[in-house]
Coordinates of C-alpha atoms in Angstrom, one line a residue:
X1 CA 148.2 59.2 48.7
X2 CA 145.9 61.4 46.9
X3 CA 145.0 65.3 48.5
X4 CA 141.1 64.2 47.5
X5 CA 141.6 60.7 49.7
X6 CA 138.0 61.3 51.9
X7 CA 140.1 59.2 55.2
X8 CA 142.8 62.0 55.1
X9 CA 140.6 65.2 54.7
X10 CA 137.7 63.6 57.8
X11 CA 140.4 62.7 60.9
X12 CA 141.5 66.2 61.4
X13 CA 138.0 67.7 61.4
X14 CA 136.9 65.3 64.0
X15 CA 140.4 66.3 65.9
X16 CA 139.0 70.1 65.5
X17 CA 135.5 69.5 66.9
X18 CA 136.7 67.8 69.7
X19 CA 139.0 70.8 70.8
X20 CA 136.3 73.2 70.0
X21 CA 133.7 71.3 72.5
X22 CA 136.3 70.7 75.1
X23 CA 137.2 74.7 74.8
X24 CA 133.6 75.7 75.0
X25 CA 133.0 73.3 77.7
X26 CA 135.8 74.7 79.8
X27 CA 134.4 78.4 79.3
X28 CA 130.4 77.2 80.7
X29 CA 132.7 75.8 83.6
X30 CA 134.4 79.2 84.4
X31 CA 131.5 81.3 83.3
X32 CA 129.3 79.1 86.0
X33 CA 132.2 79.6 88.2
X34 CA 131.9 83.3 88.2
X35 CA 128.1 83.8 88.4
X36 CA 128.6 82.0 91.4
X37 CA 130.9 84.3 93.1
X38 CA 128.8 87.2 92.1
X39 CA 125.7 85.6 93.7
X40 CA 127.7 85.8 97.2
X41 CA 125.5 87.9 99.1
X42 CA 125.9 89.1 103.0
X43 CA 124.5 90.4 105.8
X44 CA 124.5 90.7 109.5
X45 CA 122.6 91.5 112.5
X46 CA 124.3 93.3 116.3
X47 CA 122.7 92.9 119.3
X48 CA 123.6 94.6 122.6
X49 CA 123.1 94.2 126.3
X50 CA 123.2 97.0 128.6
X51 CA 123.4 95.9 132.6
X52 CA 122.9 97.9 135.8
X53 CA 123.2 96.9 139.5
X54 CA 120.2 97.5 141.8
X55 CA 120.7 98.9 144.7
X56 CA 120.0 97.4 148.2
X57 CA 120.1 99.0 151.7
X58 CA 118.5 97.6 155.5
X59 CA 118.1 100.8 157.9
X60 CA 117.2 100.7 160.9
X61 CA 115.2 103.0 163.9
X62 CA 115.0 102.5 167.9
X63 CA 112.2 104.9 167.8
X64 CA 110.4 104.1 164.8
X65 CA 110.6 107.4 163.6
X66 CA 114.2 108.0 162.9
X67 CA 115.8 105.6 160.7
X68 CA 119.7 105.3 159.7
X69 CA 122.2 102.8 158.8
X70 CA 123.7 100.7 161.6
X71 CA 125.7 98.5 159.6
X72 CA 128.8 97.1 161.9
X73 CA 129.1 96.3 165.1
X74 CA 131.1 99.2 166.2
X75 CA 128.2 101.6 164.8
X76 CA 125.6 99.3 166.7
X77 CA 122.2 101.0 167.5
X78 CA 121.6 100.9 171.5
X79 CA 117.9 99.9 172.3
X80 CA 116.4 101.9 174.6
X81 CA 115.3 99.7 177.7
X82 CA 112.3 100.8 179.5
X83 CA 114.2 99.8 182.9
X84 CA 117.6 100.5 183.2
X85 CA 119.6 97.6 182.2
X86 CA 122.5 98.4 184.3
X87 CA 120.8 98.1 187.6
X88 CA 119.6 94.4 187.0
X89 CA 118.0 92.0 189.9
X90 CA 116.9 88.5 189.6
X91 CA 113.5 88.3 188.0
X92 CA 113.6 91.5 186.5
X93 CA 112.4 91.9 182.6
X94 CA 113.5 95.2 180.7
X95 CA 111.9 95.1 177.4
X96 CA 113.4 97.4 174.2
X97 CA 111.8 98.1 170.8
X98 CA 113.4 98.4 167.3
X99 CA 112.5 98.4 163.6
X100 CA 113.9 97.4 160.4
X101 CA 112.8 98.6 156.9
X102 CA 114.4 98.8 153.2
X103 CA 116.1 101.7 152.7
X104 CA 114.5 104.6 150.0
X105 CA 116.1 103.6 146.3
X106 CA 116.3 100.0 147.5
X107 CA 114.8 97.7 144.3
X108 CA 114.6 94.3 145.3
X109 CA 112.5 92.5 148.3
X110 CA 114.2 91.0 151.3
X111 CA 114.3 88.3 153.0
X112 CA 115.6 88.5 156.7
X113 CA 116.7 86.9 159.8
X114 CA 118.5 87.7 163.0
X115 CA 122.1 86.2 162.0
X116 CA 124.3 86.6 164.9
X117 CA 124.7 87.7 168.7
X118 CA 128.0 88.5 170.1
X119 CA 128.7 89.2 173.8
X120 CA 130.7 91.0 175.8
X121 CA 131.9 91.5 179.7
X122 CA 131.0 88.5 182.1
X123 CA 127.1 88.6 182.4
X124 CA 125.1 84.9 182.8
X125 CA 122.2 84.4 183.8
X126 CA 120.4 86.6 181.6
X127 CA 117.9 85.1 178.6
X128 CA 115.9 86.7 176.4
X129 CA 112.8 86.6 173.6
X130 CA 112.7 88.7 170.2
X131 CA 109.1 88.9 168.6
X132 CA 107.7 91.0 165.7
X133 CA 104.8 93.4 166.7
X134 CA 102.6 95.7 165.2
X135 CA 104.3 98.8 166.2
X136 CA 106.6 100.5 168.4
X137 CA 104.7 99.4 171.2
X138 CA 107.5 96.8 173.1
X139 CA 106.1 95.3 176.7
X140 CA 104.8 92.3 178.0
X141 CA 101.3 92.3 176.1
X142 CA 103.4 92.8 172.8
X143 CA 105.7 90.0 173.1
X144 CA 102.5 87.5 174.5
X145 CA 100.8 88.8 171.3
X146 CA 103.6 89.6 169.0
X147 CA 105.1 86.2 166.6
X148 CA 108.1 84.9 168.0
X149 CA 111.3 85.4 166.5
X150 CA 113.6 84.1 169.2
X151 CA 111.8 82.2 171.4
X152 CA 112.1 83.1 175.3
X153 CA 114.7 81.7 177.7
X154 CA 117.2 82.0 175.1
X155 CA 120.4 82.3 176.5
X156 CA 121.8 85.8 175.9
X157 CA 124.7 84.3 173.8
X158 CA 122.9 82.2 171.4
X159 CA 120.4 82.5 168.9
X160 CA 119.5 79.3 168.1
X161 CA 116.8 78.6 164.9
X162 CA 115.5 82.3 164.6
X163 CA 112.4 82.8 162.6
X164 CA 112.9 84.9 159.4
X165 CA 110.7 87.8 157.7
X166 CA 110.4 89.6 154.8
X167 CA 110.6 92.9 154.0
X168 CA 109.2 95.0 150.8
X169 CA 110.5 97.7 148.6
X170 CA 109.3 100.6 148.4
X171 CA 106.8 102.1 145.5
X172 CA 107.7 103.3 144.0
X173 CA 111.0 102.7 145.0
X174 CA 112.0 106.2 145.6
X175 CA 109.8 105.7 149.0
X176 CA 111.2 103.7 151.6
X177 CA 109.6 100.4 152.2
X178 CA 107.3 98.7 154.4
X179 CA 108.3 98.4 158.2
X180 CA 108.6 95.6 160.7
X181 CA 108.6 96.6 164.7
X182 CA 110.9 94.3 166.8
X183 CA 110.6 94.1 170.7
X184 CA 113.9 92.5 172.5
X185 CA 112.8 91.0 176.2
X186 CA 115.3 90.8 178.7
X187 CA 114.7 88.7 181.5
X188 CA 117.6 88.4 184.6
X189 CA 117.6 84.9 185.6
X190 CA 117.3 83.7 189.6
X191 CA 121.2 82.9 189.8
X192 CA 122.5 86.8 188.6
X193 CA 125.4 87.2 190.5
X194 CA 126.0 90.5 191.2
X195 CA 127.8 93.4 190.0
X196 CA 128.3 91.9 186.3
X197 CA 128.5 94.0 183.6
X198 CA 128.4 93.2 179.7
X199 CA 126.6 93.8 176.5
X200 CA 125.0 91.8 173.2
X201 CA 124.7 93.1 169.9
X202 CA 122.5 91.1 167.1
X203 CA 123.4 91.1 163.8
X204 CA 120.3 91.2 161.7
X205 CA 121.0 90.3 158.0
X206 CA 118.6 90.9 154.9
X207 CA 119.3 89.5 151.9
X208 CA 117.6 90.2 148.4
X209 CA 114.4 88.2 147.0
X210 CA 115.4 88.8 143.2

């Protein structure tokens, strides 16, 4: 066939065109591919928490004045009867004052209640009332006015439902806080028997508000 035949000289042009678009068509493809890598763009943000323990401490005073830590059993505070306790008869009431407050430094509220009481020796027959009062002040007119705690004819070894307080930081905190008076009534039942000896200690437990 002729070199001038029109069917010969059009079918590889066509074949040449399509190449040419499928080759430009594969370099938009990669050249969209890489203006999308270069439009990556990132950032970030860091956020930090720093933390710090308050601090928290019940002292306590048998005069009111004097305030330290009593905070075992063995390091017990002794109330200070008005009568002497150790010379006991039936019918006899000894009465003994304390106070509690939130130690200086101390950064949180309290709530607080009388936990525990724990015996010792072999004496029975002996009750007692615990009531809040306005001051150091611990006798009968105190624990007629004063609000019960421990209600009276409690047996010496029990504490039954006591009635809990609070207590407030100081402020600023650097003070010590507020202070609640106690007043412990001892009362020698009808049937002492005599020549017993023996001793209570209370826990009293404050716990913090926040």
């Amino acid at each position: 066939m002729s070199a001038d035949n029109p069917i010969q000289s059009t079918e590889p042009a066509r074949d040449r065109a399509r190449k040419l678009r499928a080759v430009l068509a594969a370099g938009v493809v990669l050249g969209l591919g890489a203006t999308l890598t270069l439009a990556a763009w990132n950032d970030s943000e860091y956020a930090r928490g720093t933390f710090s323990a308050g601090a928290f401490n019940l002292e306590g005073s048998t005069d009111g004045t004097s305030f330290s830590d009593h905070a075992t059993a063995g390091a017990a505070a002794t109330l200070g009867f008005t009568v002497n306790p150790a010379n006991l008869a039936p019918g006899d009431v000894v009465y003994a004052p304390f106070a509690v407050r939130l130690a200086a430094n101390t950064s949180t509220d309290a709530s607080v209640t009388v936990a525990a009481v724990t015996n010792t020796g072999t004496v029975t027959n002996v009750t007692y009332a615990l009531v809040r009062t306005t001051s150091m002040t611990c006798n009968a007119a105190a624990v007629t006015g004063g609000t019960v705690v421990i209600p009276a004819g409690t047996a010496l070894s029990a504490i039954g439902s006591p009635t809990g307080w609070t207590l407030t930081k100081g402020s600023p905190v650097t003070n010590a806080g507020s202070t609640v008076f106690l007043c412990f009534a001892v009362t020698a039942g009808a049937g002492l028997v005599q020549s017993q000896t023996g001793s209570a200690t209370w826990q009293i437990t404050a716990t913090s508000t926040s």
